[in-house]
Amino acid sequence: MRPIVKYRGGKARELPKILRNLPAYRGRYVEPFVGRAALFFHLEPGQAIVNDINAKLANPKARIPNANESLYYRLRDMYNGLTPAEYSPALLYYFINKTAYSGMIRHNARGEYNVPHGRYRHFRSDGVTLAHSQLLQRAEVLQGDYRQVFDLLETEDFVFLDPPYGCQFTDYGNTEYRDGFGESEQIRLAEDFRNLPCRAMLIIGKTPLTERLYRGHIAEEYAKSYAVNIRNRFQAGAIHMVMTNYAQAQARLFTTSLWRN
């Protein structure tokens, strides 16, 4: 199953690396930084907890048929609270995410979403299916700090962590992380990771800090390039690290056909 929304930093293209390091588990699938939820939608877990600090979650039943440029800016103003909203925040978020330039999430100093129209000729809502809706209805969907999810963990669960990285993409455009997910937050997360009661995998950008924080837990490293480009910004490559708190022998090998997006 494909993800519903676009998300800078999403892991759809990195699924082969993630899946080959995924362990067998009997409990719930738990994702405290869900973002685009590429792994969640791919695995389609029977039991799950998903959380994100971004309160404007995509609505799986959103349907808006005609997306031209003027409509985009009119709905963007509604989303930003500049004009009275005629639709739910979730539906507005889904629409502008699908029609904004490269699906970027970026806000100005006033907290207003300010990504320009992507000039796509057609808007398609058939990427949201009944199966997406049913999967989300089965899951426990939370909004807030990731630590609230850690308090719910049980020993048989599996946690997948894809936090903001310590680099130029540090906040992924979320207003909640406008002040950055900085060194103190990274240190706190690494300490939490070491004390989790269940199996966990974490993906993070390689920096001197993260390499030091997760020494002894690095299962794999791989190169990643970012394609987002406005006026030659965000053209960058990076090294991502896969961290696990379980032995590699416990990882379950997946064979899968992945989509191109």
Short mmCIF file of N, CA and C in Angstrom, two decimals, residues 213-220 241-246:
data_model
loop_
_atom_site.label_atom_id
_atom_site.label_comp_id
_atom_site.label_asym_id
_atom_site.label_seq_id
_atom_site.Cartn_x
_atom_site.Cartn_y
_atom_site.Cartn_z
N LEU A 213 26.69 9.13 19.40
CA LEU A 213 25.56 8.76 20.24
C LEU A 213 25.12 7.31 20.06
N TYR A 214 25.25 6.81 18.83
CA TYR A 214 24.72 5.47 18.54
C TYR A 214 25.82 4.44 18.30
N ARG A 215 27.03 4.73 18.72
CA ARG A 215 28.12 3.77 18.57
C ARG A 215 27.74 2.45 19.25
N GLY A 216 27.94 1.36 18.53
CA GLY A 216 27.57 0.05 19.05
C GLY A 216 26.20 -0.42 18.60
N HIS A 217 25.42 0.48 17.97
CA HIS A 217 24.08 0.12 17.50
C HIS A 217 23.93 0.25 15.99
N ILE A 218 24.98 0.62 15.28
CA ILE A 218 24.89 0.88 13.84
C ILE A 218 24.87 -0.44 13.08
N ALA A 219 23.74 -0.74 12.43
CA ALA A 219 23.60 -1.99 11.67
C ALA A 219 23.99 -1.81 10.21
N GLU A 220 23.81 -0.60 9.65
CA GLU A 220 24.08 -0.37 8.23
C GLU A 220 24.19 1.13 7.98
N MET A 241 22.20 6.29 8.62
CA MET A 241 22.59 5.14 9.44
C MET A 241 21.34 4.44 9.95
N VAL A 242 21.38 3.11 9.92
CA VAL A 242 20.32 2.28 10.49
C VAL A 242 20.80 1.77 11.84
N MET A 243 20.09 2.13 12.88
CA MET A 243 20.43 1.68 14.23
C MET A 243 19.42 0.66 14.71
N THR A 244 19.89 -0.38 15.38
CA THR A 244 19.00 -1.37 15.98
C THR A 244 19.48 -1.69 17.39
N ASN A 245 18.56 -2.11 18.23
CA ASN A 245 18.93 -2.55 19.57
C ASN A 245 18.81 -4.06 19.71
N TYR A 246 18.85 -4.76 18.58
CA TYR A 246 18.79 -6.22 18.54
C TYR A 246 19.88 -6.72 17.62
#
